[in-house]
XYZ file of C-alpha atoms in Angstrom:
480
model
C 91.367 89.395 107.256
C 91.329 89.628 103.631
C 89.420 87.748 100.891
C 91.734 84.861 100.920
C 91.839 84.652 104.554
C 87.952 84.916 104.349
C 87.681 82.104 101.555
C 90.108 79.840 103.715
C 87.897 80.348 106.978
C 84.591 79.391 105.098
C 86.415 76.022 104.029
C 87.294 75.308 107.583
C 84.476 76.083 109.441
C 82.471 74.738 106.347
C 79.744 77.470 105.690
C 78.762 78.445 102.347
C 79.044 82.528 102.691
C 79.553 85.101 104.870
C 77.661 88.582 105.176
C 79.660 91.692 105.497
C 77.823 95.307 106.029
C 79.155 98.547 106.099
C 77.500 99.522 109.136
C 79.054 98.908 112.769
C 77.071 98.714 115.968
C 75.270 101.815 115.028
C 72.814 100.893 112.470
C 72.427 103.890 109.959
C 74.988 105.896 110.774
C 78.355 106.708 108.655
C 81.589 105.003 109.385
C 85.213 105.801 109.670
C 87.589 104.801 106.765
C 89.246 102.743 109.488
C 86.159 101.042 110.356
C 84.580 100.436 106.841
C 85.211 96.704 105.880
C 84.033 96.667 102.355
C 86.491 99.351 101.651
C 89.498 97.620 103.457
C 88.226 94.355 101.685
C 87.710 95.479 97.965
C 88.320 99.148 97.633
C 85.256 100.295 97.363
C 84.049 103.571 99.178
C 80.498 104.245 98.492
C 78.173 104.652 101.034
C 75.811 102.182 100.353
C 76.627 98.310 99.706
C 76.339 94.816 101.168
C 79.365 92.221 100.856
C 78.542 88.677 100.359
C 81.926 85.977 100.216
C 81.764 82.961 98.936
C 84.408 80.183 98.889
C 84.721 80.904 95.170
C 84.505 84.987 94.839
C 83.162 88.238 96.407
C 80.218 89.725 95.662
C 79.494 93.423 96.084
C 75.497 94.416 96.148
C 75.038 98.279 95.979
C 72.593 100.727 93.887
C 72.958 102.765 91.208
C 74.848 105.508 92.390
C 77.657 103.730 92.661
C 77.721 101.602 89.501
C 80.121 102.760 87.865
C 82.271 103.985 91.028
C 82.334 100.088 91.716
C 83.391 98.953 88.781
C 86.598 101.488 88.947
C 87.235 100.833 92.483
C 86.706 96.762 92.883
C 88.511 94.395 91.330
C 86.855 92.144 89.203
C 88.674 88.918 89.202
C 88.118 88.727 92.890
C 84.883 90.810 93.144
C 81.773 90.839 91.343
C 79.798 94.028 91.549
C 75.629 93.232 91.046
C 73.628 96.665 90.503
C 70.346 96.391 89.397
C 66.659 96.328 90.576
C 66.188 92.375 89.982
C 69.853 91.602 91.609
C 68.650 91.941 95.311
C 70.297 90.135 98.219
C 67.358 88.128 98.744
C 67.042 86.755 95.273
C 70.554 86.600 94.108
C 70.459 84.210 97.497
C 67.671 82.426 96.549
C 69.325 81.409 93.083
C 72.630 80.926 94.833
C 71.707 78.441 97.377
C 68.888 76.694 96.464
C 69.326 73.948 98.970
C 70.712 74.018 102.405
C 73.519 76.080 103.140
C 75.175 78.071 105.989
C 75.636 81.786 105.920
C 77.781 83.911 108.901
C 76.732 87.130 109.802
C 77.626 89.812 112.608
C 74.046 90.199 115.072
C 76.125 93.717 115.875
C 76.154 94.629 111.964
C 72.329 93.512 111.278
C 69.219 95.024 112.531
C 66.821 92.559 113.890
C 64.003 93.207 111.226
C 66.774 92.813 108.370
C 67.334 88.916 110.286
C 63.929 88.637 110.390
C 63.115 88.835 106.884
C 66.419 87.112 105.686
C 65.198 84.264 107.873
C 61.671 84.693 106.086
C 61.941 84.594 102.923
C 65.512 82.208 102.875
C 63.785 79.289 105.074
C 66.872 76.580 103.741
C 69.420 79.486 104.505
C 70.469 78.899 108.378
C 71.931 81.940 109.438
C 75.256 81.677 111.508
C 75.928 84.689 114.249
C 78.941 85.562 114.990
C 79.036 88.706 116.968
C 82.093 91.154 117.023
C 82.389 94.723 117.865
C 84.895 97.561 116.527
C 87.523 99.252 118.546
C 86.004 102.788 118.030
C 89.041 105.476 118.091
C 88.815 108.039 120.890
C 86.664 111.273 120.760
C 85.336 114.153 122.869
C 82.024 114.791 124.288
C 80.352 117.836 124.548
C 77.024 119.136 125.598
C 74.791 120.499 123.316
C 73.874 124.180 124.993
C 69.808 124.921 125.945
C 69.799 128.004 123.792
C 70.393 125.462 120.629
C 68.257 122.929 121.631
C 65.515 124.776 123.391
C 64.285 121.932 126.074
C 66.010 120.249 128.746
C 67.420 117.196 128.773
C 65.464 115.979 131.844
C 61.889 117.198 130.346
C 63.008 114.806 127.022
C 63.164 112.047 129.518
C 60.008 112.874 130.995
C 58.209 112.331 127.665
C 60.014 108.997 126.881
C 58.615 107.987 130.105
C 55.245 108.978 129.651
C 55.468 107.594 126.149
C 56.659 103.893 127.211
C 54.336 103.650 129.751
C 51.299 104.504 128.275
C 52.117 101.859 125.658
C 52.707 99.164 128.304
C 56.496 99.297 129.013
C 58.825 99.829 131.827
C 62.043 100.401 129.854
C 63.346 100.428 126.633
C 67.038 99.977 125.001
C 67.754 102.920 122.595
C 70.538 101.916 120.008
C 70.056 104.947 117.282
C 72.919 107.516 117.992
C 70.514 110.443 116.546
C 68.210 109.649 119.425
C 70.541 109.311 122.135
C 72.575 112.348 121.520
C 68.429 114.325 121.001
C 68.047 112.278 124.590
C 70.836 113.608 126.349
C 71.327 117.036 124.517
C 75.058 115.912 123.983
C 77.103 115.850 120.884
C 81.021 114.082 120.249
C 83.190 114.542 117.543
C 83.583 110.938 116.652
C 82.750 112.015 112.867
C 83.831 114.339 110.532
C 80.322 115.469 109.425
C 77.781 114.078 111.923
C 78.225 115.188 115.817
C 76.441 112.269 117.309
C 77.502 110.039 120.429
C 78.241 107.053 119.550
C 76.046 105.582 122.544
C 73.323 103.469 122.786
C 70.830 104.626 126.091
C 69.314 101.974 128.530
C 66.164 104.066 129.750
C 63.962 103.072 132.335
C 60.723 104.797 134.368
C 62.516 103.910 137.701
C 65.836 105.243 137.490
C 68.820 107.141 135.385
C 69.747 106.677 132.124
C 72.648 104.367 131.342
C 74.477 104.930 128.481
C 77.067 102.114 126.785
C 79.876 103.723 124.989
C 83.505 102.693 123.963
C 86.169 105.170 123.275
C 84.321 108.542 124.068
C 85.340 110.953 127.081
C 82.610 112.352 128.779
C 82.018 115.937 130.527
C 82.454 115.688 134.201
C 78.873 116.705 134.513
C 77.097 114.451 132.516
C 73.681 113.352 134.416
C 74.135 109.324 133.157
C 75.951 106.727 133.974
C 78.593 105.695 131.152
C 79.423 102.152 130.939
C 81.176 99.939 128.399
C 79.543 98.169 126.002
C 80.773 94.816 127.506
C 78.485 95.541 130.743
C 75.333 96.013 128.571
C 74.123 92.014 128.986
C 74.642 92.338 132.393
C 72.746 95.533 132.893
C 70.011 94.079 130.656
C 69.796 90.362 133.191
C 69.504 93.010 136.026
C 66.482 94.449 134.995
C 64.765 91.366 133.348
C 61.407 91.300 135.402
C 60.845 94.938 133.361
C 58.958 94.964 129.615
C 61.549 96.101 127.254
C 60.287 98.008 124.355
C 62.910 97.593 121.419
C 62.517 99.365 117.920
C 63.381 96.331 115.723
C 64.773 98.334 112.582
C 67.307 100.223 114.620
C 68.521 97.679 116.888
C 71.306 95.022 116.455
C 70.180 91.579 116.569
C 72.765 91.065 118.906
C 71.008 93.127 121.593
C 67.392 90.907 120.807
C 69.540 87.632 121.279
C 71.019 89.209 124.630
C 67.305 89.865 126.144
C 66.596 86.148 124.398
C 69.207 84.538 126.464
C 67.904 86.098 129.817
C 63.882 85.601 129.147
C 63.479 89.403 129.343
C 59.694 90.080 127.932
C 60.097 92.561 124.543
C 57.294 94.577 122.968
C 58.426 95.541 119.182
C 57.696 99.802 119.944
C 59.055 102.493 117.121
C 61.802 104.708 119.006
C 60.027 106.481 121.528
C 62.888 109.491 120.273
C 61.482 109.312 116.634
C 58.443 111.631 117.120
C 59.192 113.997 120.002
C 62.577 115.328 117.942
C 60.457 115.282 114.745
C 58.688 117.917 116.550
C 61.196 121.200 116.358
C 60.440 123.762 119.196
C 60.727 127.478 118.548
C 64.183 127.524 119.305
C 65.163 124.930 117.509
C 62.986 126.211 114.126
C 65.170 129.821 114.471
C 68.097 128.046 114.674
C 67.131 126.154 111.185
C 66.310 129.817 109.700
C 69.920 131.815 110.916
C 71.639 128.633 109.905
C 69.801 128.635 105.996
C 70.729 132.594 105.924
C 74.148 132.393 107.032
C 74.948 129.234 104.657
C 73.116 131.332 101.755
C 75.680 133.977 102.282
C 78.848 131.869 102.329
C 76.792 130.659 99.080
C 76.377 134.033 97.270
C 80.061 134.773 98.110
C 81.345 131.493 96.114
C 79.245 132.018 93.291
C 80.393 135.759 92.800
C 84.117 134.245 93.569
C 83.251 131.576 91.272
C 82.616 133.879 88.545
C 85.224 135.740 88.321
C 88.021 132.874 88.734
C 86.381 129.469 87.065
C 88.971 129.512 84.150
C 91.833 128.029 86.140
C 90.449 126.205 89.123
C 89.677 121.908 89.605
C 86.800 120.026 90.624
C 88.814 119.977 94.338
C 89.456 123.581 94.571
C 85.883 124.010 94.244
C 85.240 122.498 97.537
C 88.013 123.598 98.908
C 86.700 127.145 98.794
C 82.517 126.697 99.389
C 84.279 125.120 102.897
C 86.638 127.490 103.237
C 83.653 130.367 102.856
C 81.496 128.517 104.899
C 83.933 128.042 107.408
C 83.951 131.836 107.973
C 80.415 131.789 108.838
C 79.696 132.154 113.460
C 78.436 129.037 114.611
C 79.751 126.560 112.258
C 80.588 123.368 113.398
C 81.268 121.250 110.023
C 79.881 120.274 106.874
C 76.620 118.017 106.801
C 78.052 115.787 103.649
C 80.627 116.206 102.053
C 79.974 118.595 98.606
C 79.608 117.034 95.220
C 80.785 119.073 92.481
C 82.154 118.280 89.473
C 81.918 119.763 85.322
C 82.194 117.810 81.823
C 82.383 113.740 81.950
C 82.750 114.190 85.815
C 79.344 115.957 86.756
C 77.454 114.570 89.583
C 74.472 113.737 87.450
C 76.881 112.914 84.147
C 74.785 111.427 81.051
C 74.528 108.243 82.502
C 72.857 109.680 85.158
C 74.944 108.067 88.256
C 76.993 109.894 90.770
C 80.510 110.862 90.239
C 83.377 111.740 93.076
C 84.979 115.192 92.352
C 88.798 114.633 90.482
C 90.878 117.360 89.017
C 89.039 118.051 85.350
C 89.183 122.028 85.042
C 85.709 124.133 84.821
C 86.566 125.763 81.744
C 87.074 122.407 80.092
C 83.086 122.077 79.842
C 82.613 125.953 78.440
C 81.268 128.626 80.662
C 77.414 127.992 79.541
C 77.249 124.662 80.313
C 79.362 125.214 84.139
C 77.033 123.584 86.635
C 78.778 123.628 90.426
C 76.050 122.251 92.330
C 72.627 119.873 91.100
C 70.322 117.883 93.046
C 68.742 114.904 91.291
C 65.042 114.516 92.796
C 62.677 112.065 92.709
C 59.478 114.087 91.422
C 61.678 115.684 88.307
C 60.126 115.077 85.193
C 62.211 112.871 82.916
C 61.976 113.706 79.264
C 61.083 111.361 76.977
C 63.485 110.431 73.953
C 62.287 112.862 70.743
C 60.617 111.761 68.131
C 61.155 112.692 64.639
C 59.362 116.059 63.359
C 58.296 116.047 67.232
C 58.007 119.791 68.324
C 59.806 120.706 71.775
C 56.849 121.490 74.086
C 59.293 121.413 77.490
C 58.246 124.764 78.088
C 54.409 124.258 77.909
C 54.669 120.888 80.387
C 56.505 122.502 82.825
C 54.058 125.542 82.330
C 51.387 122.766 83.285
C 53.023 121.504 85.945
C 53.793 124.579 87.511
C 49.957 125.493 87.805
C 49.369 122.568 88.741
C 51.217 122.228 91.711
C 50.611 125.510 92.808
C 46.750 125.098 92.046
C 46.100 127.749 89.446
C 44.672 127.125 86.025
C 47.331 125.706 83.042
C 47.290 126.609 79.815
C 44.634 125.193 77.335
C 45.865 122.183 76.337
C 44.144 122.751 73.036
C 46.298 124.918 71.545
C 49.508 122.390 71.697
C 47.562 119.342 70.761
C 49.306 116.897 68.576
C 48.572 113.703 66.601
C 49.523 111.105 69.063
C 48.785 112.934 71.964
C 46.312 111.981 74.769
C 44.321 114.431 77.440
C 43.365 113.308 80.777
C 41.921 115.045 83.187
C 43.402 115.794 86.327
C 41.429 113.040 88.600
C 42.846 110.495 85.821
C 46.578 111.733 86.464
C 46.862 112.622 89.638
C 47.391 109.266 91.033
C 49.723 108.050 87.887
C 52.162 110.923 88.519
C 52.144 110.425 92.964
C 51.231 114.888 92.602
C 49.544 115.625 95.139
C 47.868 119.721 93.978
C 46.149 121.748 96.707
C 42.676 121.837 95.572
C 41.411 119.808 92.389
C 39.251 122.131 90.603
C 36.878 120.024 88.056
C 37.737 120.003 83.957
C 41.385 120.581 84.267
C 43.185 119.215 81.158
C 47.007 118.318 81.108
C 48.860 116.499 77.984
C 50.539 113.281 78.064
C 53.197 111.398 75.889
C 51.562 108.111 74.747
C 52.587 105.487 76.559
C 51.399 102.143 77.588
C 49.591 101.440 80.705
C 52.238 98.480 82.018
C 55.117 101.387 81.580
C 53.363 103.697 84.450
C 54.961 101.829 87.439
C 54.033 102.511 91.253
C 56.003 103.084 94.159
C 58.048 100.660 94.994
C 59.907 99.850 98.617
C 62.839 97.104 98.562
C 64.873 96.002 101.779
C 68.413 95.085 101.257
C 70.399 93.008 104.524
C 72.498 96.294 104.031
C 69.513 98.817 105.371
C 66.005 99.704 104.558
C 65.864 102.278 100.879
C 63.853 102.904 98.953
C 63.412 102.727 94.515
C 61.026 105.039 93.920
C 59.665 105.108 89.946
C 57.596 108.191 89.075
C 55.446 107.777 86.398
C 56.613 109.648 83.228
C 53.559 111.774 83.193
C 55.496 115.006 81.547
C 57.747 114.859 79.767
């Protein structure tokens, strides 16, 4: 269906708006081009956005990453891209539909804490299921060999035993692919840079695991049962005198309304898988090591190829040749993301600051000093503040001070670079404004701070989107 067809359903079945994710029946995980529908709907690629259709226009929510990547890729007589911290699903709902109205959604495509709080905090908005599964193409499983993982597959079981029973449950529906394919030490190559099954694991304490999967072949020797995912409500009424324990951010709401329609008891439990794969074993925490030095030298090997040929070579050859190199490395499987690179208007972190996709500008178009192939944008940089006039550049002296104090050695005296204007707080006093957290806090440590008013230090913040739980984290401009 396409936005017309969409618009022309709404009028029939008279709702008000539907909800469209980018996520399929496994919540979290990336998607096929094939299987993205806000791509095959308005273009738009970006990992992260929420679709909301109205009988008048589209309406793409996403963050700023992607701003300007969704105004290029979206039309915007048919869709209307909102990017901002105050244009949230929630509240551009809220202003939307102030009275009743009728929204459709896919219990397949939305956990069942993201229903939950829709639900919530939209009391007038009646939410509409309307559940629908992909066709998943075909891919291979393979097992994932003990001297990679370090611990049977049966002794992982053991502990998600122990672990549901000691909390008061008999089984428990796994629907994160991550934890089945840790559960069952297997691994498909369903997508390009992630080797997870696409499964989702029905464990209980009295028998096998059963795992529901469309579209994947399995090894002959796989200890589980495999069934369809059409068999999973039927499995589920089977077992209904057991105490499910479901995580609700990483389950479908479809699977919640399954166990509803059968009266099967649920106890809201965090993944049993979360915090027993969190916990790397010594084979696992080598593997991490060889794999960082072998990727370091594939690394050292572009840049010195880099060097020597950046005159004549695009954004795409780039990449080309850091997979290419890497590639050459034993034991490599595929690429964890996708590399950014990119140089002039079309660096990853340009002056806007949002992300950019690599296109075919040449390196030598932004001058040899100011080549940058790869940088991370993190959240505990310190942002410089805009100069002010006759304003000396102390950039060197902060990060001086912030150096020492992260690493918990003394900073320079802060009285040789003080400045009308300037404040000095001790370190007790700016600790919690900047979220640092130093090793030790020795007493009558001094650091300089821009002036600025209390209301613009701003805390951590946490926002959930009907797309999937992020975060907006805004440090507070302690250095600048």
């Amino acid at each position: 269906m396409n936005l017309d067809e969409i618009k022309q359903y709404l009028t029939e079945k008279n709702y008000d708006a539907v909800l469209i994710t980018r996520n399929n029946h496994f919540l979290g995980q990336d998607v096929l081009e094939t299987e993205n529908r806000i791509l095959a709907l308005t273009g738009f690629s970006g990992s992260a956005g929420t679709l909301v259709v109205t009988k008048e226009k589209a309406y793409l929510f996403t963050d700023g990453r992607y701003e300007i990547q969704a105004a290029r890729q979206t039309d915007p007589k048919t869709t209307e891209v909102l990017c901002g911290r105050n244009e949230t699903l929630t509240n551009w709902l809220r202003e939307k539909f102030p009275g009743r109205a009728k929204m459709e959604y896919n219990p397949w495509c939305l956990s069942i804490r993201e229903v939950d709080t829709l639900s919530r905090l939209l009391p007038k908005l009646k939410l509409v299921a309307k559940a629908q599964t992909d066709d998943l193409e075909p891919a291979s499983v393979f097992a994932h060999e003990l001297r990679y993982c370090g611990v049977e597959a049966t002794e992982k079981y053991r502990q998600v035993v122990e672990f549901l029973r000691q909390n008061g449950c008999e089984a428990c529906l796994i629907a994160g692919a991550d934890s089945v394919s840790w559960l069952t030490n297997l691994r498909s190559d369903a997508l390009p840079d992630t080797p997870v099954v696409r499964a989702m694991a029905l464990v209980r304490a009295d028998a096998d695991i059963t795992l529901f999967a469309d579209g994947l072949s399995f090894p002959l020797d796989t200890p589980c049962r495999v069934l369809p995912l059409a068999k999973m409500e039927k499995e589920l009424a089977a077992a209904k005198e057991l105490t499910f324990a479901l995580d609700e951010q990483r389950t479908p709401d479809a699977v919640r309304r399954m166990m509803e329609k059968h009266e099967i008891k649920i106890r809201p439990l965090i993944d049993p898988c979360l915090g027993f794969k969190a916990r790397k074993n010594e084979t696992e925490i080598r593997g991490f090591a060889d794999a960082h030095l072998r990727d370091g030298i594939a690394v050292c090997k572009f840049l010195c190829w880099l060097e020597h040929n950046y005159e004549d070579l695009s954004e795409l050859d780039v990449v080309e040749k850091i997979h290419e190199l890497r590639k050459q490395q034993p034991l490599f499987y595929s690429d964890s993301f996708p590399t950014i690179a990119g140089a002039g208007g079309n660096h990853p972190l340009s002056a806007d600051g949002k992300h950019q996709r690599p296109a075919g500008e040449k390196f030598a178009a932004a001058g040899r000093q100011r080549r940058t192939v790869f940088q991370r944008h993190h959240r505990h940089h310190p942002h410089r503040c805009p100069r002010l006039p006759r304003q000396r550049d102390d950039g060197k002296v902060h990060r001086r001070a912030q150096s020492a104090y992260r690493s918990g050695l003394r900073p320079p005296s802060p009285r040789r670079f003080r400045q009308r204007g300037r404040r000095h707080l001790p370190q007790r006093h700016v600790a919690p404004r900047a979220g640092l957290q130093p090793r030790h806090r020795p007493r009558r440590r001094l650091f300089s701070q821009c002036p600025r008013r209390s209301a613009e230090l701003q805390p951590a913040r946490f926002l959930l989107s009907a797309g999937g739980k992020y975060d907006s984290f805004d440090r507070a401009r302690i250095l600048p």
